Amino acid sequence: GYAIERKQQGIVVANELSWEMKKFYNAEFQVGLKALYPDSVQIPGYRHITAGRSLQSLL
């Protein structure tokens, strides 16, 4: 999506409602962060299956 592309390009878009999203929709906000930072996701056996390859190389 566009948010991931902007993140990869280093483009920062200010969001005036980000504090509200964090407060009222924290679970959804955390899922969004994991989408932006997929290396932070821990999946049991994942490293064994991928043999250390990055997520991008598997897509």
PDB file of C-alpha atoms in Angstrom:
ATOM      1  CA  GLY A   1       0.000   0.000   0.000  1.00  0.00           C
ATOM      2  CA  TYR A   2       0.842   3.637  -0.144  1.00  0.00           C
ATOM      3  CA  ALA A   3       1.796   3.844   3.531  1.00  0.00           C
ATOM      4  CA  ILE A   4       4.439   1.154   3.131  1.00  0.00           C
ATOM      5  CA  GLU A   5       5.807   2.787  -0.031  1.00  0.00           C
ATOM      6  CA  ARG A   6       6.069   6.149   1.752  1.00  0.00           C
ATOM      7  CA  LYS A   7       7.834   4.487   4.690  1.00  0.00           C
ATOM      8  CA  GLN A   8      10.342   2.798   2.364  1.00  0.00           C
ATOM      9  CA  GLN A   9      11.012   6.130   0.636  1.00  0.00           C
ATOM     10  CA  GLY A  10      11.458   7.920   3.961  1.00  0.00           C
ATOM     11  CA  ILE A  11       8.433  10.155   3.416  1.00  0.00           C
ATOM     12  CA  VAL A  12       6.822  11.168   6.706  1.00  0.00           C
ATOM     13  CA  VAL A  13       3.198  12.301   6.665  1.00  0.00           C
ATOM     14  CA  ALA A  14       2.006  14.013   9.834  1.00  0.00           C
ATOM     15  CA  ASN A  15      -1.237  12.588  11.147  1.00  0.00           C
ATOM     16  CA  GLU A  16      -3.065  14.828  13.585  1.00  0.00           C
ATOM     17  CA  LEU A  17      -5.155  11.882  14.829  1.00  0.00           C
ATOM     18  CA  SER A  18      -2.329   9.442  15.551  1.00  0.00           C
ATOM     19  CA  TRP A  19      -2.571   9.931  19.331  1.00  0.00           C
ATOM     20  CA  GLU A  20      -6.307   9.202  19.153  1.00  0.00           C
ATOM     21  CA  MET A  21      -5.748   6.056  17.089  1.00  0.00           C
ATOM     22  CA  LYS A  22      -3.131   4.822  19.559  1.00  0.00           C
ATOM     23  CA  LYS A  23      -5.470   5.458  22.484  1.00  0.00           C
ATOM     24  CA  PHE A  24      -8.796   4.149  21.160  1.00  0.00           C
ATOM     25  CA  TYR A  25      -7.641   1.623  18.547  1.00  0.00           C
ATOM     26  CA  ASN A  26      -4.401   0.378  20.087  1.00  0.00           C
ATOM     27  CA  ALA A  27      -4.705  -3.235  18.860  1.00  0.00           C
ATOM     28  CA  GLU A  28      -5.296  -2.095  15.287  1.00  0.00           C
ATOM     29  CA  PHE A  29      -2.476   0.429  15.583  1.00  0.00           C
ATOM     30  CA  GLN A  30      -0.074  -2.309  16.692  1.00  0.00           C
ATOM     31  CA  VAL A  31      -1.054  -4.446  13.671  1.00  0.00           C
ATOM     32  CA  GLY A  32      -0.263  -1.483  11.434  1.00  0.00           C
ATOM     33  CA  LEU A  33       3.158  -1.096  13.034  1.00  0.00           C
ATOM     34  CA  LYS A  34       3.890  -4.763  12.405  1.00  0.00           C
ATOM     35  CA  ALA A  35       2.988  -4.241   8.745  1.00  0.00           C
ATOM     36  CA  LEU A  36       5.519  -1.412   8.560  1.00  0.00           C
ATOM     37  CA  TYR A  37       8.172  -3.352  10.487  1.00  0.00           C
ATOM     38  CA  PRO A  38       7.703  -7.011   9.452  1.00  0.00           C
ATOM     39  CA  ASP A  39      11.096  -8.036  10.872  1.00  0.00           C
ATOM     40  CA  SER A  40       9.687  -7.403  14.353  1.00  0.00           C
ATOM     41  CA  VAL A  41       7.057 -10.142  13.922  1.00  0.00           C
ATOM     42  CA  GLN A  42       8.006 -13.382  15.676  1.00  0.00           C
ATOM     43  CA  ILE A  43       6.597 -16.552  14.102  1.00  0.00           C
ATOM     44  CA  PRO A  44       7.616 -19.904  15.652  1.00  0.00           C
ATOM     45  CA  GLY A  45       9.808 -21.815  13.196  1.00  0.00           C
ATOM     46  CA  TYR A  46       9.849 -18.940  10.715  1.00  0.00           C
ATOM     47  CA  ARG A  47      13.633 -18.547  10.683  1.00  0.00           C
ATOM     48  CA  HIS A  48      14.063 -22.283  10.145  1.00  0.00           C
ATOM     49  CA  ILE A  49      11.622 -22.302   7.216  1.00  0.00           C
ATOM     50  CA  THR A  50      13.084 -19.231   5.528  1.00  0.00           C
ATOM     51  CA  ALA A  51      16.702 -20.090   6.375  1.00  0.00           C
ATOM     52  CA  GLY A  52      17.323 -16.455   7.302  1.00  0.00           C
ATOM     53  CA  ARG A  53      15.996 -14.932   4.065  1.00  0.00           C
ATOM     54  CA  SER A  54      14.162 -11.632   4.385  1.00  0.00           C
ATOM     55  CA  LEU A  55      10.401 -11.371   4.011  1.00  0.00           C
ATOM     56  CA  GLN A  56      10.825  -9.292   0.838  1.00  0.00           C
ATOM     57  CA  SER A  57      12.815 -12.065  -0.838  1.00  0.00           C
ATOM     58  CA  LEU A  58       9.948 -14.477  -0.239  1.00  0.00           C
ATOM     59  CA  LEU A  59       7.276 -12.279  -1.830  1.00  0.00           C
TER      60      LEU A  59
END
